PDB file of C-alpha atoms in Angstrom:
ATOM      1  CA  MET A   1     -11.651 301.603 -39.408  1.00  0.00           C
ATOM      2  CA  THR A   2     -11.393 297.746 -39.588  1.00  0.00           C
ATOM      3  CA  LYS A   3     -11.041 296.000 -36.372  1.00  0.00           C
ATOM      4  CA  VAL A   4      -9.033 292.946 -36.276  1.00  0.00           C
ATOM      5  CA  LEU A   5      -8.731 290.570 -33.294  1.00  0.00           C
ATOM      6  CA  ILE A   6      -5.087 288.538 -33.431  1.00  0.00           C
ATOM      7  CA  VAL A   7      -5.092 285.362 -31.084  1.00  0.00           C
ATOM      8  CA  ASP A   8      -1.862 283.761 -30.785  1.00  0.00           C
ATOM      9  CA  ASP A   9       0.249 282.771 -27.721  1.00  0.00           C
ATOM     10  CA  GLU A  10       3.723 283.629 -29.176  1.00  0.00           C
ATOM     11  CA  PRO A  11       4.534 287.214 -28.292  1.00  0.00           C
ATOM     12  CA  GLN A  12       6.687 287.906 -30.988  1.00  0.00           C
ATOM     13  CA  ILE A  13       4.006 287.154 -33.556  1.00  0.00           C
ATOM     14  CA  LEU A  14       1.383 289.251 -31.578  1.00  0.00           C
ATOM     15  CA  ARG A  15       3.703 292.192 -31.444  1.00  0.00           C
ATOM     16  CA  ALA A  16       4.748 292.080 -35.115  1.00  0.00           C
ATOM     17  CA  MET A  17       1.308 291.607 -36.379  1.00  0.00           C
ATOM     18  CA  ARG A  18       0.110 294.662 -34.120  1.00  0.00           C
ATOM     19  CA  ILE A  19       2.938 297.035 -35.360  1.00  0.00           C
ATOM     20  CA  ASN A  20       2.142 296.014 -38.938  1.00  0.00           C
ATOM     21  CA  LEU A  21      -1.644 296.218 -39.166  1.00  0.00           C
ATOM     22  CA  ARG A  22      -1.598 299.462 -37.243  1.00  0.00           C
ATOM     23  CA  ALA A  23       0.538 300.801 -39.336  1.00  0.00           C
ATOM     24  CA  ARG A  24      -1.521 300.214 -42.317  1.00  0.00           C
ATOM     25  CA  GLY A  25      -4.754 301.733 -40.579  1.00  0.00           C
ATOM     26  CA  TYR A  26      -6.638 298.652 -38.523  1.00  0.00           C
ATOM     27  CA  GLU A  27      -7.684 298.668 -34.983  1.00  0.00           C
ATOM     28  CA  VAL A  28      -6.133 295.993 -33.431  1.00  0.00           C
ATOM     29  CA  VAL A  29      -7.269 293.689 -30.354  1.00  0.00           C
ATOM     30  CA  VAL A  30      -4.930 290.778 -29.041  1.00  0.00           C
ATOM     31  CA  ALA A  31      -5.539 287.580 -26.883  1.00  0.00           C
ATOM     32  CA  ASP A  32      -3.252 284.926 -26.163  1.00  0.00           C
ATOM     33  CA  THR A  33      -5.757 282.157 -25.115  1.00  0.00           C
ATOM     34  CA  GLY A  34      -8.671 280.651 -26.504  1.00  0.00           C
ATOM     35  CA  ALA A  35     -11.144 281.915 -23.415  1.00  0.00           C
ATOM     36  CA  GLY A  36      -9.335 285.294 -24.026  1.00  0.00           C
ATOM     37  CA  ALA A  37     -10.632 285.243 -27.317  1.00  0.00           C
ATOM     38  CA  LEU A  38     -13.901 284.504 -27.007  1.00  0.00           C
ATOM     39  CA  THR A  39     -14.440 287.051 -24.436  1.00  0.00           C
ATOM     40  CA  ALA A  40     -12.446 289.702 -26.567  1.00  0.00           C
ATOM     41  CA  ALA A  41     -14.660 288.937 -29.401  1.00  0.00           C
ATOM     42  CA  ALA A  42     -17.691 289.283 -27.389  1.00  0.00           C
ATOM     43  CA  ALA A  43     -16.666 292.619 -25.995  1.00  0.00           C
ATOM     44  CA  THR A  44     -14.822 294.241 -28.931  1.00  0.00           C
ATOM     45  CA  ARG A  45     -17.056 292.691 -31.968  1.00  0.00           C
ATOM     46  CA  PRO A  46     -14.404 292.537 -34.365  1.00  0.00           C
ATOM     47  CA  ASP A  47     -14.419 292.751 -38.111  1.00  0.00           C
ATOM     48  CA  ILE A  48     -11.653 290.018 -38.924  1.00  0.00           C
ATOM     49  CA  VAL A  49     -10.325 287.463 -36.646  1.00  0.00           C
ATOM     50  CA  ILE A  50      -6.611 286.147 -37.190  1.00  0.00           C
ATOM     51  CA  LEU A  51      -6.418 282.592 -34.978  1.00  0.00           C
ATOM     52  CA  ASP A  52      -3.663 280.433 -34.396  1.00  0.00           C
ATOM     53  CA  LEU A  53      -4.730 276.959 -33.701  1.00  0.00           C
ATOM     54  CA  GLY A  54      -2.014 275.788 -31.352  1.00  0.00           C
ATOM     55  CA  LEU A  55      -3.378 277.909 -28.019  1.00  0.00           C
ATOM     56  CA  PRO A  56      -2.601 276.801 -24.601  1.00  0.00           C
ATOM     57  CA  ASP A  57      -6.034 276.460 -23.200  1.00  0.00           C
ATOM     58  CA  LEU A  58      -8.213 275.285 -26.151  1.00  0.00           C
ATOM     59  CA  ASP A  59      -7.853 273.998 -29.375  1.00  0.00           C
ATOM     60  CA  GLY A  60      -8.489 276.716 -32.241  1.00  0.00           C
ATOM     61  CA  VAL A  61     -11.149 274.489 -33.822  1.00  0.00           C
ATOM     62  CA  GLU A  62     -13.046 274.938 -30.310  1.00  0.00           C
ATOM     63  CA  VAL A  63     -12.374 278.528 -30.847  1.00  0.00           C
ATOM     64  CA  ILE A  64     -13.858 278.552 -34.390  1.00  0.00           C
ATOM     65  CA  GLN A  65     -16.874 276.834 -33.182  1.00  0.00           C
ATOM     66  CA  GLY A  66     -17.642 278.818 -30.236  1.00  0.00           C
ATOM     67  CA  LEU A  67     -17.503 282.051 -32.491  1.00  0.00           C
ATOM     68  CA  ARG A  68     -19.756 280.296 -35.101  1.00  0.00           C
ATOM     69  CA  GLY A  69     -22.145 279.882 -32.636  1.00  0.00           C
ATOM     70  CA  TRP A  70     -22.844 283.472 -32.555  1.00  0.00           C
ATOM     71  CA  THR A  71     -21.412 285.496 -35.314  1.00  0.00           C
ATOM     72  CA  ARG A  72     -20.252 284.985 -39.134  1.00  0.00           C
ATOM     73  CA  VAL A  73     -17.171 287.019 -37.972  1.00  0.00           C
ATOM     74  CA  PRO A  74     -14.567 286.456 -41.010  1.00  0.00           C
ATOM     75  CA  ILE A  75     -11.913 284.154 -39.279  1.00  0.00           C
ATOM     76  CA  VAL A  76      -8.440 283.551 -40.933  1.00  0.00           C
ATOM     77  CA  VAL A  77      -6.455 280.404 -39.379  1.00  0.00           C
ATOM     78  CA  LEU A  78      -2.684 281.294 -38.913  1.00  0.00           C
ATOM     79  CA  SER A  79      -1.386 278.191 -37.903  1.00  0.00           C
ATOM     80  CA  GLY A  80       2.105 276.010 -37.809  1.00  0.00           C
ATOM     81  CA  ARG A  81      -0.026 273.091 -38.920  1.00  0.00           C
ATOM     82  CA  ALA A  82       0.620 272.102 -42.460  1.00  0.00           C
ATOM     83  CA  GLU A  83      -1.286 268.850 -42.733  1.00  0.00           C
ATOM     84  CA  SER A  84      -4.565 268.452 -44.783  1.00  0.00           C
ATOM     85  CA  ARG A  85      -6.447 267.168 -42.358  1.00  0.00           C
ATOM     86  CA  ASP A  86      -5.757 270.260 -40.179  1.00  0.00           C
ATOM     87  CA  LYS A  87      -6.982 272.627 -42.797  1.00  0.00           C
ATOM     88  CA  VAL A  88      -9.973 270.659 -44.022  1.00  0.00           C
ATOM     89  CA  GLY A  89     -11.015 270.453 -39.829  1.00  0.00           C
ATOM     90  CA  ALA A  90     -10.694 274.182 -39.500  1.00  0.00           C
ATOM     91  CA  LEU A  91     -12.388 274.989 -42.489  1.00  0.00           C
ATOM     92  CA  ASP A  92     -15.521 272.574 -42.156  1.00  0.00           C
ATOM     93  CA  ALA A  93     -15.746 274.324 -38.561  1.00  0.00           C
ATOM     94  CA  GLY A  94     -16.236 277.552 -39.995  1.00  0.00           C
ATOM     95  CA  ALA A  95     -12.888 279.229 -40.857  1.00  0.00           C
ATOM     96  CA  ASP A  96     -13.019 281.459 -44.090  1.00  0.00           C
ATOM     97  CA  ASP A  97      -9.197 281.254 -45.139  1.00  0.00           C
ATOM     98  CA  TYR A  98      -6.015 279.390 -43.832  1.00  0.00           C
ATOM     99  CA  ILE A  99      -2.586 280.541 -44.119  1.00  0.00           C
ATOM    100  CA  THR A 100       0.446 278.117 -42.916  1.00  0.00           C
ATOM    101  CA  LYS A 101       3.449 279.595 -40.949  1.00  0.00           C
ATOM    102  CA  PRO A 102       5.933 280.934 -41.597  1.00  0.00           C
ATOM    103  CA  PHE A 103       4.024 283.782 -43.614  1.00  0.00           C
ATOM    104  CA  GLY A 104       4.732 286.979 -45.647  1.00  0.00           C
ATOM    105  CA  ILE A 105       3.028 290.093 -44.211  1.00  0.00           C
ATOM    106  CA  ASP A 106       2.091 291.139 -47.773  1.00  0.00           C
ATOM    107  CA  GLU A 107       0.152 287.938 -48.346  1.00  0.00           C
ATOM    108  CA  LEU A 108      -1.528 288.200 -44.778  1.00  0.00           C
ATOM    109  CA  LEU A 109      -2.836 291.652 -45.554  1.00  0.00           C
ATOM    110  CA  ALA A 110      -3.793 290.580 -49.145  1.00  0.00           C
ATOM    111  CA  ARG A 111      -6.188 287.596 -47.608  1.00  0.00           C
ATOM    112  CA  LEU A 112      -7.409 289.884 -44.926  1.00  0.00           C
ATOM    113  CA  ARG A 113      -8.489 292.371 -47.668  1.00  0.00           C
ATOM    114  CA  ALA A 114     -10.114 289.369 -49.673  1.00  0.00           C
ATOM    115  CA  VAL A 115     -12.271 288.096 -46.732  1.00  0.00           C
ATOM    116  CA  ALA A 116     -13.333 291.618 -45.769  1.00  0.00           C
ATOM    117  CA  ARG A 117     -14.135 292.364 -49.667  1.00  0.00           C
ATOM    118  CA  ARG A 118     -16.205 289.183 -49.554  1.00  0.00           C
ATOM    119  CA  THR A 119     -18.151 289.666 -46.271  1.00  0.00           C
ATOM    120  CA  GLY A 120     -18.881 293.240 -47.434  1.00  0.00           C
ATOM    121  CA  GLU A 121     -20.133 292.096 -51.106  1.00  0.00           C
ATOM    122  CA  GLN A 122     -22.377 289.465 -49.091  1.00  0.00           C
ATOM    123  CA  ALA A 123     -23.717 291.969 -46.561  1.00  0.00           C
ATOM    124  CA  ALA A 124     -24.479 294.640 -49.841  1.00  0.00           C
ATOM    125  CA  SER A 125     -26.436 292.669 -51.947  1.00  0.00           C
ATOM    126  CA  PRO A 126     -28.562 289.225 -51.558  1.00  0.00           C
ATOM    127  CA  VAL A 127     -28.958 289.322 -55.079  1.00  0.00           C
ATOM    128  CA  VAL A 128     -26.287 287.462 -57.292  1.00  0.00           C
ATOM    129  CA  ARG A 129     -25.767 286.839 -60.863  1.00  0.00           C
ATOM    130  CA  LEU A 130     -24.838 283.440 -62.432  1.00  0.00           C
ATOM    131  CA  GLY A 131     -24.398 284.288 -66.551  1.00  0.00           C
ATOM    132  CA  ARG A 132     -27.953 285.198 -67.562  1.00  0.00           C
ATOM    133  CA  VAL A 133     -29.398 283.930 -64.204  1.00  0.00           C
ATOM    134  CA  THR A 134     -30.304 286.493 -61.129  1.00  0.00           C
ATOM    135  CA  VAL A 135     -30.632 284.861 -58.070  1.00  0.00           C
ATOM    136  CA  ASP A 136     -32.353 286.746 -55.072  1.00  0.00           C
ATOM    137  CA  LEU A 137     -31.827 285.091 -51.765  1.00  0.00           C
ATOM    138  CA  ALA A 138     -33.785 287.235 -49.880  1.00  0.00           C
ATOM    139  CA  ALA A 139     -36.647 286.782 -52.111  1.00  0.00           C
ATOM    140  CA  HIS A 140     -36.096 283.126 -52.503  1.00  0.00           C
ATOM    141  CA  ARG A 141     -36.438 283.792 -56.589  1.00  0.00           C
ATOM    142  CA  ALA A 142     -34.354 282.740 -59.536  1.00  0.00           C
ATOM    143  CA  THR A 143     -34.837 284.144 -63.118  1.00  0.00           C
ATOM    144  CA  ARG A 144     -33.193 283.778 -66.411  1.00  0.00           C
ATOM    145  CA  ALA A 145     -32.818 286.551 -68.799  1.00  0.00           C
ATOM    146  CA  PRO A 146     -33.967 286.195 -72.470  1.00  0.00           C
ATOM    147  CA  ALA A 147     -31.383 284.848 -74.784  1.00  0.00           C
ATOM    148  CA  PRO A 148     -29.810 287.666 -76.522  1.00  0.00           C
ATOM    149  CA  LEU A 149     -30.800 287.938 -80.138  1.00  0.00           C
ATOM    150  CA  THR A 150     -28.479 288.159 -83.081  1.00  0.00           C
ATOM    151  CA  ASP A 151     -29.179 290.677 -85.903  1.00  0.00           C
ATOM    152  CA  THR A 152     -29.170 288.917 -89.007  1.00  0.00           C
ATOM    153  CA  ALA A 153     -30.263 291.740 -91.499  1.00  0.00           C
ATOM    154  CA  GLY A 154     -27.602 292.750 -93.764  1.00  0.00           C
ATOM    155  CA  PRO A 155     -26.348 291.768 -97.274  1.00  0.00           C
ATOM    156  CA  ALA A 156     -25.666 288.275 -97.728  1.00  0.00           C
ATOM    157  CA  ALA A 157     -22.473 286.500 -98.449  1.00  0.00           C
ATOM    158  CA  GLY A 158     -22.051 285.385-101.925  1.00  0.00           C
ATOM    159  CA  ASP A 159     -23.903 288.441-103.443  1.00  0.00           C
ATOM    160  CA  GLY A 160     -20.750 290.235-103.751  1.00  0.00           C
ATOM    161  CA  TYR A 161     -20.211 290.882-100.102  1.00  0.00           C
ATOM    162  CA  PRO A 162     -17.686 289.150 -98.040  1.00  0.00           C
ATOM    163  CA  ALA A 163     -19.043 287.327 -95.091  1.00  0.00           C
ATOM    164  CA  PRO A 164     -19.464 289.541 -92.138  1.00  0.00           C
ATOM    165  CA  PRO A 165     -17.361 288.767 -89.181  1.00  0.00           C
ATOM    166  CA  ASP A 166     -18.603 287.385 -86.028  1.00  0.00           C
ATOM    167  CA  GLN A 167     -20.054 289.861 -83.806  1.00  0.00           C
ATOM    168  CA  PRO A 168     -20.786 290.337 -80.119  1.00  0.00           C
ATOM    169  CA  ALA A 169     -24.648 289.226 -79.848  1.00  0.00           C
ATOM    170  CA  GLU A 170     -26.863 292.478 -78.926  1.00  0.00           C
ATOM    171  CA  PRO A 171     -28.561 292.594 -75.525  1.00  0.00           C
ATOM    172  CA  ASP A 172     -32.372 291.754 -75.539  1.00  0.00           C
ATOM    173  CA  GLN A 173     -34.372 294.825 -76.336  1.00  0.00           C
ATOM    174  CA  SER A 174     -37.800 293.106 -75.667  1.00  0.00           C
ATOM    175  CA  GLY A 175     -38.338 293.917 -72.370  1.00  0.00           C
ATOM    176  CA  GLU A 176     -40.031 290.442 -71.635  1.00  0.00           C
ATOM    177  CA  PRO A 177     -39.593 289.437 -68.249  1.00  0.00           C
ATOM    178  CA  GLY A 178     -37.322 286.636 -67.301  1.00  0.00           C
ATOM    179  CA  GLU A 179     -38.052 282.906 -66.886  1.00  0.00           C
ATOM    180  CA  GLU A 180     -38.868 281.900 -63.366  1.00  0.00           C
ATOM    181  CA  ILE A 181     -36.771 278.857 -62.242  1.00  0.00           C
ATOM    182  CA  HIS A 182     -38.245 276.854 -59.829  1.00  0.00           C
ATOM    183  CA  LEU A 183     -35.889 275.411 -57.180  1.00  0.00           C
ATOM    184  CA  THR A 184     -36.517 272.864 -54.553  1.00  0.00           C
ATOM    185  CA  LYS A 185     -36.210 273.730 -50.787  1.00  0.00           C
ATOM    186  CA  THR A 186     -32.938 271.338 -50.619  1.00  0.00           C
ATOM    187  CA  GLU A 187     -31.503 273.073 -54.181  1.00  0.00           C
ATOM    188  CA  TRP A 188     -32.401 276.491 -52.242  1.00  0.00           C
ATOM    189  CA  GLY A 189     -30.578 275.515 -49.084  1.00  0.00           C
ATOM    190  CA  LEU A 190     -27.230 274.164 -51.016  1.00  0.00           C
ATOM    191  CA  LEU A 191     -27.377 277.343 -53.163  1.00  0.00           C
ATOM    192  CA  ARG A 192     -27.420 279.651 -50.241  1.00  0.00           C
ATOM    193  CA  VAL A 193     -24.427 277.995 -48.806  1.00  0.00           C
ATOM    194  CA  LEU A 194     -22.308 278.217 -51.781  1.00  0.00           C
ATOM    195  CA  LEU A 195     -23.437 281.832 -52.889  1.00  0.00           C
ATOM    196  CA  SER A 196     -22.786 282.905 -49.202  1.00  0.00           C
ATOM    197  CA  HIS A 197     -19.233 282.112 -49.776  1.00  0.00           C
ATOM    198  CA  PRO A 198     -18.340 283.224 -53.189  1.00  0.00           C
ATOM    199  CA  GLY A 199     -14.951 282.253 -54.431  1.00  0.00           C
ATOM    200  CA  LYS A 200     -14.156 280.175 -51.444  1.00  0.00           C
ATOM    201  CA  LEU A 201     -14.017 276.127 -51.277  1.00  0.00           C
ATOM    202  CA  VAL A 202     -16.934 275.012 -49.236  1.00  0.00           C
ATOM    203  CA  SER A 203     -16.255 271.656 -47.964  1.00  0.00           C
ATOM    204  CA  GLN A 204     -18.471 268.358 -48.462  1.00  0.00           C
ATOM    205  CA  ARG A 205     -18.885 267.947 -45.018  1.00  0.00           C
ATOM    206  CA  GLN A 206     -19.982 271.477 -44.278  1.00  0.00           C
ATOM    207  CA  LEU A 207     -22.438 271.188 -47.170  1.00  0.00           C
ATOM    208  CA  LEU A 208     -23.902 267.917 -46.041  1.00  0.00           C
ATOM    209  CA  THR A 209     -24.190 269.048 -42.424  1.00  0.00           C
ATOM    210  CA  GLU A 210     -25.715 272.517 -43.187  1.00  0.00           C
ATOM    211  CA  VAL A 211     -28.219 271.193 -45.629  1.00  0.00           C
ATOM    212  CA  TRP A 212     -29.393 267.800 -44.472  1.00  0.00           C
ATOM    213  CA  GLY A 213     -27.968 267.639 -40.979  1.00  0.00           C
ATOM    214  CA  ALA A 214     -25.086 266.331 -39.159  1.00  0.00           C
ATOM    215  CA  ASN A 215     -26.336 262.602 -39.621  1.00  0.00           C
ATOM    216  CA  TYR A 216     -25.479 262.831 -43.333  1.00  0.00           C
ATOM    217  CA  GLU A 217     -21.966 263.988 -43.494  1.00  0.00           C
ATOM    218  CA  THR A 218     -20.505 260.964 -45.288  1.00  0.00           C
ATOM    219  CA  GLU A 219     -23.451 260.870 -47.885  1.00  0.00           C
ATOM    220  CA  THR A 220     -21.655 262.544 -50.713  1.00  0.00           C
ATOM    221  CA  HIS A 221     -23.761 261.241 -53.543  1.00  0.00           C
ATOM    222  CA  TYR A 222     -26.347 263.559 -52.282  1.00  0.00           C
ATOM    223  CA  LEU A 223     -23.964 266.593 -53.325  1.00  0.00           C
ATOM    224  CA  ARG A 224     -23.240 265.089 -56.979  1.00  0.00           C
ATOM    225  CA  THR A 225     -27.179 264.606 -57.365  1.00  0.00           C
ATOM    226  CA  TYR A 226     -28.141 268.113 -56.350  1.00  0.00           C
ATOM    227  CA  LEU A 227     -25.119 270.092 -57.721  1.00  0.00           C
ATOM    228  CA  ASN A 228     -26.051 268.338 -61.229  1.00  0.00           C
ATOM    229  CA  ARG A 229     -29.751 269.367 -60.789  1.00  0.00           C
ATOM    230  CA  LEU A 230     -28.415 273.197 -59.873  1.00  0.00           C
ATOM    231  CA  ARG A 231     -26.071 273.206 -62.974  1.00  0.00           C
ATOM    232  CA  GLN A 232     -28.986 272.287 -65.216  1.00  0.00           C
ATOM    233  CA  LYS A 233     -31.141 274.837 -64.002  1.00  0.00           C
ATOM    234  CA  LEU A 234     -28.795 277.688 -63.650  1.00  0.00           C
ATOM    235  CA  GLU A 235     -25.348 277.227 -66.139  1.00  0.00           C
ATOM    236  CA  ASP A 236     -25.771 278.491 -69.247  1.00  0.00           C
ATOM    237  CA  ASP A 237     -23.523 275.297 -70.214  1.00  0.00           C
ATOM    238  CA  PRO A 238     -24.245 272.630 -67.760  1.00  0.00           C
ATOM    239  CA  SER A 239     -21.632 270.345 -68.974  1.00  0.00           C
ATOM    240  CA  ARG A 240     -18.964 272.961 -68.814  1.00  0.00           C
ATOM    241  CA  PRO A 241     -20.064 275.037 -65.771  1.00  0.00           C
ATOM    242  CA  ARG A 242     -18.612 278.560 -65.236  1.00  0.00           C
ATOM    243  CA  HIS A 243     -20.009 279.233 -61.729  1.00  0.00           C
ATOM    244  CA  LEU A 244     -20.877 275.953 -59.709  1.00  0.00           C
ATOM    245  CA  LEU A 245     -17.639 274.395 -59.493  1.00  0.00           C
ATOM    246  CA  THR A 246     -16.522 270.737 -58.439  1.00  0.00           C
ATOM    247  CA  GLU A 247     -13.329 270.529 -56.442  1.00  0.00           C
ATOM    248  CA  PRO A 248     -12.716 267.132 -56.544  1.00  0.00           C
ATOM    249  CA  GLY A 249     -12.252 264.881 -53.387  1.00  0.00           C
ATOM    250  CA  MET A 250     -12.548 268.344 -51.514  1.00  0.00           C
ATOM    251  CA  GLY A 251     -15.596 269.959 -51.823  1.00  0.00           C
ATOM    252  CA  TYR A 252     -17.720 272.810 -54.002  1.00  0.00           C
ATOM    253  CA  ARG A 253     -17.086 276.622 -55.045  1.00  0.00           C
ATOM    254  CA  PHE A 254     -19.238 279.417 -56.176  1.00  0.00           C
ATOM    255  CA  GLN A 255     -17.017 281.305 -58.828  1.00  0.00           C
ATOM    256  CA  PRO A 256     -18.848 284.925 -59.312  1.00  0.00           C
TER     257      PRO A 256
END
């Protein structure tokens, strides 16, 4: 049973979410202050945290930072703050998703399932595929499978036979080992952060802070340079990337 910690100082919201989540098979723990949330998280070890930012004692961002000091538990922010700076601040601090109030319970449940799915997949396998490239995060190894061969045998057009329609390329049957791809320490660090958040926008500030350090959070040109290098090495078509995507002015996303 998935255990959810709900942190909100509005009793009616706590009550409504507790009833709805329990009815759908979740185990629910509640807290109405930031300090209470940190204590409850340490004592009960929830699988997901639903967090309001407007708490009476601590700001929600402080709670996120407190949690991120020792746990990677998924955090879904549920807040009446709709300003972009509030969303960016929460995501930079380590939140996994952000929903503004008022909200629909069906949307909330879908977001919970999504973050649970992502964290479950991440925990289950350190091996990630990007097209023909396989990345093993645990072994720090990236390899590219040989390009598939197209079968050219058969009658030629113009010899009384029509030109054959395009067919999907057959998978390579040669058994040849994949080509080893060399990545630098910095490239591995950047790739690790992106692949650890599949489908999720990772802000420029978070990437710069985690890979280069807090003193580099404004050096956005580093990201452009290194993302271009990663695309050149890992994408099948670097000019039209499918997996390492740019969200202009916001950050980057790994799309599985």
